[in-house]
Short mmCIF file of C-alpha atoms in Angstrom, two decimals:
data_model
loop_
_atom_site.label_atom_id
_atom_site.label_comp_id
_atom_site.label_asym_id
_atom_site.label_seq_id
_atom_site.Cartn_x
_atom_site.Cartn_y
_atom_site.Cartn_z
CA UNK A 274 131.67 77.81 84.51
CA UNK A 275 131.21 81.61 84.06
CA UNK A 276 133.28 83.90 86.41
CA UNK A 277 131.98 85.49 89.55
CA UNK A 278 132.90 88.65 88.06
CA UNK A 279 131.14 88.23 85.09
CA UNK A 280 127.94 87.02 86.96
CA UNK A 281 128.06 89.99 89.17
CA UNK A 282 127.96 92.62 86.47
CA UNK A 283 125.36 90.73 84.71
CA UNK A 284 122.94 90.41 87.93
CA UNK A 285 123.51 94.25 88.67
CA UNK A 286 122.43 95.13 85.14
CA UNK A 287 119.52 92.88 85.70
CA UNK A 288 118.35 94.25 88.94
CA UNK A 289 118.69 97.94 87.67
CA UNK A 290 116.30 96.69 84.69
CA UNK A 291 113.89 95.04 87.01
CA UNK A 292 114.06 98.38 89.17
CA UNK A 293 112.79 100.78 86.02
CA UNK A 294 110.16 98.48 85.23
CA UNK A 295 109.05 98.16 88.77
CA UNK A 296 109.30 101.97 89.59
CA UNK A 297 107.59 102.85 86.24
CA UNK A 298 104.46 100.14 87.39
CA UNK A 299 104.11 101.40 90.92
CA UNK A 300 101.65 104.21 89.89
CA UNK A 301 99.61 102.17 87.61
CA UNK A 302 97.24 99.65 88.31
CA UNK A 303 98.24 96.10 89.08
CA UNK A 304 96.46 93.17 90.68
CA UNK A 305 96.76 92.41 94.34
CA UNK A 306 95.78 89.29 96.01
CA UNK A 307 95.84 88.27 99.48
CA UNK A 308 98.17 85.56 100.53
CA UNK A 309 97.36 84.42 104.16
CA UNK A 310 95.71 87.38 105.42
CA UNK A 311 94.70 91.08 104.79
CA UNK A 312 98.29 91.75 106.03
CA UNK A 313 100.12 89.80 103.59
CA UNK A 314 99.94 90.73 99.75
CA UNK A 315 101.12 89.74 96.45
CA UNK A 316 100.72 91.44 93.27
CA UNK A 317 101.08 90.63 89.60
CA UNK A 318 104.55 92.75 89.92
CA UNK A 319 106.08 90.39 92.32
CA UNK A 320 105.20 87.57 90.24
CA UNK A 321 106.45 88.87 86.93
CA UNK A 322 109.65 90.15 88.82
CA UNK A 323 110.16 86.50 89.98
CA UNK A 324 109.95 85.07 86.80
CA UNK A 325 111.97 87.70 85.09
CA UNK A 326 114.55 87.37 87.65
CA UNK A 327 114.80 83.53 87.80
CA UNK A 328 114.70 83.04 84.08
CA UNK A 329 117.49 85.40 83.46
CA UNK A 330 119.71 83.87 86.45
CA UNK A 331 119.32 80.74 84.63
CA UNK A 332 120.92 82.16 81.46
CA UNK A 333 123.75 84.13 83.40
CA UNK A 334 124.69 81.15 85.80
CA UNK A 335 123.97 77.95 83.97
CA UNK A 336 123.32 75.17 86.43
CA UNK A 337 122.57 77.32 89.29
CA UNK A 338 119.54 76.67 91.60
CA UNK A 339 117.17 79.12 92.97
CA UNK A 340 115.26 79.56 96.07
CA UNK A 341 112.40 82.30 95.49
CA UNK A 342 109.28 83.60 97.42
CA UNK A 343 106.56 83.37 94.98
CA UNK A 344 106.93 79.60 93.84
CA UNK A 345 108.95 79.76 90.57
CA UNK A 346 112.17 78.81 91.94
CA UNK A 347 113.60 75.24 92.29
CA UNK A 348 112.99 72.69 95.40
CA UNK A 349 116.42 73.38 97.20
CA UNK A 350 117.25 71.08 100.14
CA UNK A 351 121.27 71.78 100.06
CA UNK A 352 123.68 74.60 99.68
CA UNK A 353 125.90 72.81 97.47
CA UNK A 354 127.15 74.87 94.07
CA UNK A 355 125.63 78.14 93.18
CA UNK A 356 122.35 78.82 95.04
CA UNK A 357 120.49 82.04 94.55
CA UNK A 358 117.87 83.35 97.00
CA UNK A 359 115.29 85.71 95.37
CA UNK A 360 112.60 88.14 96.82
CA UNK A 361 111.07 89.81 93.89
CA UNK A 362 109.44 92.68 95.90
CA UNK A 363 110.20 93.16 99.33
CA UNK A 364 107.85 95.26 101.22
CA UNK A 365 104.79 94.51 98.86
CA UNK A 366 102.42 96.08 101.37
CA UNK A 367 104.34 99.49 101.18
CA UNK A 368 104.41 98.87 97.39
CA UNK A 369 100.61 98.60 97.30
CA UNK A 370 99.68 101.20 99.92
CA UNK A 371 102.54 103.72 99.92
CA UNK A 372 103.69 103.39 96.35
CA UNK A 373 107.27 103.65 98.03
CA UNK A 374 109.57 102.16 100.45
CA UNK A 375 110.22 98.77 99.01
CA UNK A 376 112.96 96.86 97.54
CA UNK A 377 114.52 93.82 95.34
CA UNK A 378 116.72 91.68 96.70
CA UNK A 379 119.00 88.88 95.31
CA UNK A 380 121.48 86.57 97.14
CA UNK A 381 124.13 84.33 95.95
CA UNK A 382 125.65 81.35 98.06
CA UNK A 383 128.40 79.29 96.68
CA UNK A 384 128.81 75.89 98.34
CA UNK A 385 127.02 77.37 101.17
CA UNK A 386 129.22 80.43 101.61
CA UNK A 387 128.12 83.89 101.30
CA UNK A 388 129.16 85.46 97.82
CA UNK A 389 127.25 88.28 96.56
CA UNK A 390 124.43 90.31 97.82
CA UNK A 391 121.97 92.72 96.18
CA UNK A 392 119.39 95.07 97.60
CA UNK A 393 117.52 97.74 95.45
CA UNK A 394 116.08 100.56 97.27
CA UNK A 395 113.71 101.37 94.50
CA UNK A 396 112.38 104.71 95.56
CA UNK A 397 115.85 105.86 96.37
CA UNK A 398 117.21 104.42 93.10
CA UNK A 399 120.04 102.99 95.35
CA UNK A 400 121.82 99.38 94.90
CA UNK A 401 123.47 97.84 97.76
CA UNK A 402 125.71 95.14 96.65
CA UNK A 403 128.73 92.83 97.37
CA UNK A 404 130.06 90.36 99.85
CA UNK A 405 132.94 89.17 101.99
CA UNK A 406 135.54 88.78 98.77
CA UNK A 407 134.59 92.31 97.14
CA UNK A 408 133.38 94.39 99.95
CA UNK A 409 130.28 96.32 99.51
CA UNK A 410 129.21 99.26 97.56
CA UNK A 411 126.38 101.70 97.18
CA UNK A 412 125.62 102.31 93.40
CA UNK A 413 123.53 105.23 92.34
CA UNK A 414 122.95 106.96 89.05
CA UNK A 415 125.69 109.39 90.10
CA UNK A 416 128.29 106.77 90.56
CA UNK A 417 129.48 104.23 93.22
CA UNK A 418 131.16 104.38 96.45
CA UNK A 419 132.52 101.75 99.00
CA UNK A 420 130.19 101.18 102.18
CA UNK A 421 132.40 100.79 105.21
CA UNK A 422 131.96 98.87 108.24
CA UNK A 423 129.62 101.24 110.33
CA UNK A 424 130.72 102.33 113.88
CA UNK A 425 129.95 99.56 116.53
CA UNK A 426 127.80 101.25 118.58
CA UNK A 427 126.25 99.81 121.47
CA UNK A 428 122.11 99.51 122.07
CA UNK A 429 121.90 102.75 124.21
CA UNK A 430 123.51 104.75 121.21
CA UNK A 431 121.42 103.09 118.50
CA UNK A 432 118.31 103.25 116.65
CA UNK A 433 116.73 99.97 116.15
CA UNK A 434 113.81 98.56 114.16
CA UNK A 435 111.84 95.57 115.35
CA UNK A 436 109.02 93.53 113.82
CA UNK A 437 105.78 95.21 114.76
CA UNK A 438 104.18 91.77 115.48
CA UNK A 439 106.92 90.73 117.97
CA UNK A 440 106.54 94.52 119.80
CA UNK A 441 102.84 94.12 119.76
CA UNK A 442 102.77 90.58 120.89
CA UNK A 443 105.45 91.18 123.57
CA UNK A 444 107.76 88.54 122.16
CA UNK A 445 111.30 87.80 123.51
CA UNK A 446 111.41 90.86 126.00
CA UNK A 447 111.97 92.95 122.83
CA UNK A 448 109.97 95.83 124.10
CA UNK A 449 112.67 96.19 126.91
CA UNK A 450 115.32 96.08 123.80
CA UNK A 451 113.41 98.99 122.24
CA UNK A 452 113.06 100.83 125.44
CA UNK A 453 116.75 100.79 126.16
CA UNK A 454 117.53 102.15 122.32
CA UNK A 455 117.78 105.49 121.53
CA UNK A 456 114.22 104.98 119.38
CA UNK A 457 112.28 102.33 117.73
CA UNK A 458 111.63 102.55 113.79
CA UNK A 459 109.57 100.42 111.63
CA UNK A 460 109.66 100.79 107.91
CA UNK A 461 107.78 97.82 106.74
CA UNK A 462 110.57 96.38 104.51
CA UNK A 463 113.14 94.03 105.36
CA UNK A 464 115.20 95.19 102.61
CA UNK A 465 115.48 98.94 103.75
CA UNK A 466 115.63 98.03 107.31
CA UNK A 467 118.87 95.87 106.61
CA UNK A 468 120.26 98.44 104.55
CA UNK A 469 119.93 100.87 107.25
CA UNK A 470 121.83 98.40 109.54
CA UNK A 471 124.53 98.06 106.57
CA UNK A 472 124.94 101.78 106.43
CA UNK A 473 124.69 102.57 110.04
CA UNK A 474 121.54 104.34 110.20
CA UNK A 475 120.07 101.63 112.52
CA UNK A 476 122.11 99.56 115.19
CA UNK A 477 119.76 96.66 114.82
CA UNK A 478 117.09 95.08 113.01
CA UNK A 479 115.21 92.02 114.72
CA UNK A 480 112.41 90.20 112.68
CA UNK A 481 111.10 86.75 111.76
CA UNK A 482 112.68 86.36 108.17
CA UNK A 483 112.26 84.00 105.42
CA UNK A 484 115.00 82.74 103.27
CA UNK A 485 114.49 85.60 100.76
CA UNK A 486 113.98 88.18 103.33
CA UNK A 487 117.50 87.58 104.90
CA UNK A 488 119.57 86.37 102.17
CA UNK A 489 120.99 89.53 100.35
CA UNK A 490 121.49 91.15 103.94
CA UNK A 491 123.19 88.35 105.52
CA UNK A 492 125.60 88.24 102.73
CA UNK A 493 126.69 91.86 103.07
CA UNK A 494 126.57 91.79 106.76
CA UNK A 495 129.18 89.30 106.61
CA UNK A 496 131.35 91.61 104.57
CA UNK A 497 130.72 94.47 107.18
CA UNK A 498 131.77 92.65 110.25
CA UNK A 499 128.15 92.79 111.36
CA UNK A 500 126.41 90.05 113.76
CA UNK A 501 123.97 88.18 111.87
CA UNK A 502 122.38 85.28 114.19
CA UNK A 503 119.14 83.95 115.37
CA UNK A 504 117.54 85.67 118.37
CA UNK A 505 118.81 82.82 120.78
CA UNK A 506 122.46 83.72 119.38
CA UNK A 507 122.98 80.62 117.39
CA UNK A 508 123.81 80.67 113.33
CA UNK A 509 120.66 80.98 111.41
CA UNK A 510 120.15 78.46 108.23
CA UNK A 511 119.99 79.91 104.81
CA UNK A 512 117.19 77.68 103.81
CA UNK A 513 114.96 78.05 107.21
CA UNK A 514 112.88 80.95 108.36
CA UNK A 515 114.10 82.35 111.93
CA UNK A 516 113.72 85.10 114.27
CA UNK A 517 116.99 86.92 113.55
CA UNK A 518 118.84 89.68 114.79
CA UNK A 519 121.26 91.76 112.40
CA UNK A 520 122.94 94.26 114.24
CA UNK A 521 126.59 96.06 115.09
CA UNK A 522 128.58 93.45 117.47
CA UNK A 523 128.08 95.79 120.50
CA UNK A 524 124.65 96.22 120.14
CA UNK A 525 124.04 92.46 119.36
CA UNK A 526 125.59 91.70 122.68
CA UNK A 527 123.37 94.18 124.50
CA UNK A 528 120.41 92.76 122.65
CA UNK A 529 121.22 88.87 123.34
CA UNK A 530 121.63 89.60 126.97
CA UNK A 531 118.05 91.08 127.40
CA UNK A 532 116.48 88.67 124.90
CA UNK A 533 114.30 86.00 126.54
CA UNK B 161 99.56 144.71 106.58
CA UNK B 162 101.21 142.57 103.85
CA UNK B 163 98.87 140.43 101.98
CA UNK B 164 98.76 136.50 102.69
CA UNK B 165 99.69 135.73 99.12
CA UNK B 166 102.96 137.76 99.51
CA UNK B 167 103.72 136.30 103.13
CA UNK B 168 103.07 132.75 101.69
CA UNK B 169 105.51 133.23 98.72
CA UNK B 170 108.14 134.76 100.82
CA UNK B 171 107.79 131.88 103.49
CA UNK B 172 108.21 129.18 101.03
CA UNK B 173 111.53 131.03 99.78
CA UNK B 174 112.65 130.88 103.30
CA UNK B 175 112.08 127.12 104.22
CA UNK B 176 113.75 126.29 100.70
CA UNK B 177 116.66 128.40 101.74
CA UNK B 178 116.90 126.89 105.11
CA UNK B 179 116.59 123.43 103.65
CA UNK B 180 119.47 123.81 101.34
CA UNK B 181 121.67 124.98 104.38
CA UNK B 182 120.45 122.19 106.65
CA UNK B 183 120.89 119.55 103.83
CA UNK B 184 124.40 120.86 103.47
CA UNK B 185 125.29 120.60 107.17
CA UNK B 186 123.82 117.12 107.77
CA UNK B 187 127.24 115.37 106.81
CA UNK B 188 129.15 117.93 108.56
CA UNK B 189 130.05 117.87 112.12
CA UNK B 190 127.58 119.77 114.53
CA UNK B 191 127.25 119.88 118.19
CA UNK B 192 124.61 117.56 119.74
CA UNK B 193 123.17 118.38 123.25
CA UNK B 194 120.86 116.10 125.29
CA UNK B 195 117.80 118.02 126.45
CA UNK B 196 115.66 115.91 128.76
CA UNK B 197 117.49 112.65 128.15
CA UNK B 198 119.68 110.60 125.57
CA UNK B 199 116.45 110.19 123.60
CA UNK B 200 115.70 113.76 123.27
CA UNK B 201 118.49 115.63 121.27
CA UNK B 202 119.20 119.47 120.08
CA UNK B 203 121.79 120.57 117.75
CA UNK B 204 123.48 123.71 116.77
CA UNK B 205 121.37 123.48 113.39
CA UNK B 206 117.98 123.33 115.37
CA UNK B 207 119.03 126.62 117.00
CA UNK B 208 120.54 128.15 113.89
CA UNK B 209 117.53 127.46 111.93
CA UNK B 210 115.16 128.76 114.75
CA UNK B 211 116.84 131.95 114.93
CA UNK B 212 116.78 132.44 111.10
CA UNK B 213 113.23 131.40 110.74
CA UNK B 214 112.08 133.77 113.58
CA UNK B 215 114.08 136.74 112.50
CA UNK B 216 112.81 136.36 108.85
CA UNK B 217 109.16 135.83 109.90
CA UNK B 218 109.34 139.22 111.92
CA UNK B 219 110.58 140.72 108.47
CA UNK B 220 107.94 139.13 106.17
CA UNK B 221 105.06 139.54 108.65
CA UNK B 222 105.68 142.68 111.02
CA UNK B 223 103.82 142.24 114.15
CA UNK B 224 103.20 138.65 114.25
CA UNK B 225 103.93 136.51 117.14
CA UNK B 226 106.02 133.19 117.05
CA UNK B 227 105.81 129.99 119.07
CA UNK B 228 109.01 127.79 118.39
CA UNK B 229 110.77 124.67 119.93
CA UNK B 230 114.12 126.18 121.21
CA UNK B 231 112.98 129.26 123.00
CA UNK B 232 113.76 132.07 120.57
CA UNK B 233 110.21 132.54 120.01
CA UNK B 234 107.64 135.05 121.96
CA UNK B 235 105.52 134.09 124.86
CA UNK B 236 102.30 133.63 123.33
CA UNK B 237 99.02 132.86 125.46
CA UNK B 238 96.23 133.85 122.97
CA UNK B 239 95.60 133.17 119.10
CA UNK B 240 94.57 136.70 118.18
CA UNK B 241 96.37 138.17 115.03
CA UNK B 242 98.85 136.51 113.24
CA UNK B 243 100.55 133.55 115.16
CA UNK B 244 103.37 131.66 113.51
CA UNK B 245 104.30 128.34 115.05
CA UNK B 246 107.99 126.89 114.18
CA UNK B 247 109.66 123.42 114.38
CA UNK B 248 113.25 124.47 112.86
CA UNK B 249 114.26 120.53 113.08
CA UNK B 250 111.72 117.86 113.45
CA UNK B 251 113.08 114.50 113.78
CA UNK B 252 116.56 115.57 115.47
CA UNK B 253 117.55 112.30 116.35
CA UNK B 254 116.98 110.93 112.89
CA UNK B 255 119.11 114.09 111.86
CA UNK B 256 121.87 113.15 114.27
CA UNK B 257 121.78 109.40 113.89
CA UNK B 258 120.52 108.76 110.41
CA UNK B 259 121.38 112.03 108.44
CA UNK B 260 118.10 111.79 106.71
CA UNK B 261 114.45 111.48 107.49
CA UNK B 262 113.95 114.65 109.06
CA UNK B 263 111.71 117.98 108.57
CA UNK B 264 111.31 121.64 108.79
CA UNK B 265 107.70 122.79 109.77
CA UNK B 266 106.17 126.08 110.13
CA UNK B 267 102.54 126.99 110.63
CA UNK B 268 100.25 130.39 110.46
CA UNK B 269 97.29 130.81 112.54
CA UNK B 270 95.04 134.11 111.75
CA UNK B 271 92.79 134.98 114.74
CA UNK B 272 93.08 131.41 115.56
CA UNK B 273 92.12 129.90 112.33
CA UNK B 274 94.55 127.65 110.43
CA UNK B 275 95.96 129.73 107.52
CA UNK B 276 98.97 128.01 106.09
CA UNK B 277 101.24 125.27 106.71
CA UNK B 278 104.57 123.99 105.44
CA UNK B 279 106.23 120.99 106.04
CA UNK B 280 109.64 120.56 104.35
CA UNK B 281 111.05 116.87 103.77
CA UNK B 282 114.52 117.93 103.66
CA UNK B 283 116.02 114.61 102.33
CA UNK B 284 113.41 114.00 99.65
CA UNK B 285 113.47 117.88 98.83
CA UNK B 286 109.58 118.08 99.04
CA UNK B 287 107.66 120.70 100.35
CA UNK B 288 104.00 120.17 101.43
CA UNK B 289 102.12 123.57 101.87
CA UNK B 290 98.80 125.08 102.10
CA UNK B 291 95.75 125.51 103.76
CA UNK B 292 91.93 125.65 103.80
CA UNK B 293 91.82 128.68 101.62
CA UNK B 294 94.28 127.71 99.04
CA UNK B 295 94.39 123.90 98.90
CA UNK B 296 97.50 121.73 99.60
CA UNK B 297 100.30 121.28 97.20
CA UNK B 298 103.55 119.42 96.96
CA UNK B 299 106.47 121.42 95.49
CA UNK B 300 109.48 119.81 94.37
CA UNK B 301 112.53 120.95 92.07
CA UNK B 302 110.25 119.75 89.30
CA UNK B 303 107.24 121.83 89.80
CA UNK B 304 104.23 121.70 91.77
CA UNK B 305 101.19 119.60 91.91
CA UNK B 306 97.94 119.86 94.14
CA UNK B 307 97.33 117.07 97.07
CA UNK B 308 93.96 115.97 97.14
CA UNK B 309 92.23 114.49 99.79
CA UNK B 310 93.22 111.12 100.19
CA UNK B 311 90.78 108.08 100.15
CA UNK B 312 88.72 107.74 102.96
CA UNK B 313 90.05 104.46 103.97
CA UNK B 314 88.88 102.75 107.53
CA UNK B 315 91.43 101.22 109.90
CA UNK B 316 91.63 97.62 108.71
CA UNK B 317 92.63 98.94 104.89
CA UNK B 318 95.17 101.57 106.54
CA UNK B 319 98.81 101.52 107.51
CA UNK B 320 99.15 103.53 110.71
CA UNK B 321 101.93 104.98 112.57
CA UNK B 322 101.74 105.34 116.34
CA UNK B 323 104.50 106.99 118.55
CA UNK B 324 106.64 104.15 119.97
CA UNK B 325 106.44 104.93 123.67
CA UNK B 326 102.79 104.77 123.43
CA UNK B 327 103.07 101.30 122.15
CA UNK B 328 105.86 100.23 124.44
CA UNK B 329 103.94 101.41 127.12
CA UNK B 330 100.78 99.88 126.25
CA UNK B 331 98.99 103.41 126.52
CA UNK B 332 95.41 103.96 125.39
CA UNK B 333 94.75 100.41 124.03
CA UNK B 334 96.84 101.53 121.06
CA UNK B 335 98.40 97.96 120.53
CA UNK B 336 95.01 96.81 119.58
CA UNK B 337 94.50 99.70 117.13
CA UNK B 338 97.91 98.80 115.52
CA UNK B 339 96.96 95.21 115.47
CA UNK B 340 93.62 95.77 113.73
CA UNK B 341 95.49 97.98 111.08
CA UNK B 342 97.22 96.69 108.13
CA UNK B 343 100.52 97.43 109.54
CA UNK B 344 102.33 99.73 111.72
CA UNK B 345 104.98 101.89 110.88
CA UNK B 346 107.37 104.43 112.85
CA UNK B 347 109.46 106.95 110.89
CA UNK B 348 110.70 109.21 113.96
CA UNK B 349 109.47 112.45 112.74
CA UNK B 350 106.16 113.82 113.09
CA UNK B 351 106.52 115.97 109.89
CA UNK B 352 107.05 112.99 107.63
CA UNK B 353 104.63 110.87 109.52
CA UNK B 354 101.75 113.69 108.95
CA UNK B 355 102.74 114.10 105.30
CA UNK B 356 102.17 110.48 104.96
CA UNK B 357 98.77 111.09 106.14
CA UNK B 358 98.24 114.00 103.88
CA UNK B 359 99.17 112.12 100.94
CA UNK B 360 97.26 108.85 101.88
CA UNK B 361 100.45 106.68 102.54
CA UNK B 362 99.61 106.23 106.27
CA UNK B 363 95.74 106.29 107.48
CA UNK B 364 96.53 107.44 110.58
CA UNK B 365 99.17 108.98 113.06
CA UNK B 366 98.86 108.79 116.83
CA UNK B 367 101.54 110.66 118.96
CA UNK B 368 101.84 113.09 121.87
CA UNK B 369 102.69 116.32 119.89
CA UNK B 370 103.98 119.66 121.17
CA UNK B 371 102.53 122.96 119.38
CA UNK B 372 105.41 122.91 117.00
CA UNK B 373 105.01 119.02 116.07
CA UNK B 374 101.22 119.53 115.04
CA UNK B 375 100.63 123.30 113.72
CA UNK B 376 101.53 122.70 110.14
CA UNK B 377 99.91 119.15 109.81
CA UNK B 378 96.54 120.64 111.33
CA UNK B 379 96.40 123.19 108.90
CA UNK B 380 96.74 121.01 106.18
CA UNK B 381 94.86 118.27 107.54
CA UNK B 382 91.74 121.03 107.92
CA UNK B 383 92.22 121.63 104.08
CA UNK B 384 92.23 117.92 102.97
CA UNK B 385 89.07 116.91 105.09
CA UNK B 386 91.16 114.79 107.50
CA UNK B 387 90.37 114.51 111.14
CA UNK B 388 92.65 116.19 113.63
CA UNK B 389 91.43 115.56 117.29
CA UNK B 390 92.84 114.55 120.74
CA UNK B 391 92.99 110.98 121.55
CA UNK B 392 89.72 111.42 123.54
CA UNK B 393 87.80 112.71 120.37
CA UNK B 394 87.69 116.48 121.77
CA UNK B 395 89.47 119.37 119.74
CA UNK B 396 93.25 119.84 120.53
CA UNK B 397 94.43 123.61 121.60
CA UNK B 398 96.79 124.86 119.13
CA UNK B 399 99.23 126.22 122.11
CA UNK B 400 99.03 123.00 124.29
CA UNK B 401 100.90 119.71 124.10
CA UNK B 402 98.34 116.79 123.48
CA UNK B 403 98.02 113.26 122.64
CA UNK B 404 96.42 113.62 118.98
CA UNK B 405 95.23 111.63 116.22
CA UNK B 406 95.47 112.79 112.67
CA UNK B 407 93.46 110.26 110.22
CA UNK B 408 91.17 109.76 107.73
CA UNK B 409 87.54 110.14 109.01
CA UNK B 410 86.90 106.66 108.91
CA UNK B 411 89.97 105.40 110.31
CA UNK B 412 89.48 108.27 113.00
CA UNK B 413 85.98 106.46 113.92
CA UNK B 414 87.42 102.89 114.08
CA UNK B 415 90.42 104.24 116.36
CA UNK B 416 88.17 106.29 118.66
CA UNK B 417 86.01 103.35 119.26
CA UNK B 418 89.19 101.38 120.49
CA UNK B 419 90.90 103.90 122.32
CA UNK B 420 90.78 103.73 126.12
#
């Protein structure tokens, strides 16, 4: 079996290569389809990225299984062995409408344990990567620096991001959470919102996340002593879609007290 | 009287100089004070920038009057002659909490008419500038390109940004506006939200804006055939604080039909 260190290095090369291709295509023409509604899009770039990433992961890590967004992965019902979770283009609406503010995310679990997460901020050319065994790093064209655990701020001293539908529908008393925070932000990309929490720019992010929206972030959150739980405070299953909270421990405590 | 072209060139030099200084200071220590609450901050950088900009504007454009956020401007009650409107640091909360996503804004009105607007996205190193007589341009370290009027999308085909307090308090039926849009975004800097509308990344931005939050944006909006009105559809006075809408004409029509 290939060593994790070798796998990690090859996956980083892969995600940078996919970044270059994707960033080059964002200003070109691509096909856009609606999935469940006009608010839920998929492009030819999402699909091509997923096929490319999945094919290469099978070469890099033979015998692995892959959970991915657009249907080119495996049917995975348990977490034994190496399970990769892939979001080939996170923030597709931003990609289409803004040509900026989108991400590519990959996460590896080994026998159910968080191993390595990768979130590429395509526009900023920044790769957040790492996990509990290695620590977390931010890699740019200028080099790499370790990301330390952010200050454990409480809700009152934090900016927070909450899923817009949850706010608009008044779910879970989250409007009250936002009112108690220093401010509310919404970027339209789970990947960018999660890297903001990892880096301390947001104290909390609350959203309904599918496995590929959450995987890379929860792996790096585990390495940075951040809280990652379902909105009722219980652990979130990797293979399920959940309303989740990723936050500093103090902000998480404040939020879980307010959530209904 | 100095020619507008000369003034424009010197103001661009000024805002780039202030940008360099501000960007260099964002990772250092600065003093933060609360103004009206823990959600409304001011730093020594806001104040220093305002003194610097105002002093230099008086040299560049002798006899002008200045309206500015932190109290170092003039008492201006009418719009005759050259009136500059200055926001020395827009998105101060982001500056303090995120060390990114903030702007510097300057606008010039000549006898009440929009002349030249300047919005500097400090983190992205991008200056949006221009007005009805010159057109609008985006200047970066790599050069300058004209900004053309964005596609006149309707609300259903637009991302929108709405002030978080208006959404959280349920003001003006704006939750319904957000629900009909393709998605809701909140960046925490009027300057960045306005440049997103100018560049077509957002179809609309709705917020309660003070004169310095709105001036530069309304000048460039006038040059790009965008709607800039109070939320009741009537013209917004330059010297007043208003709930305003800056949007494509089609999105504005849709929004004004929904607003209560």
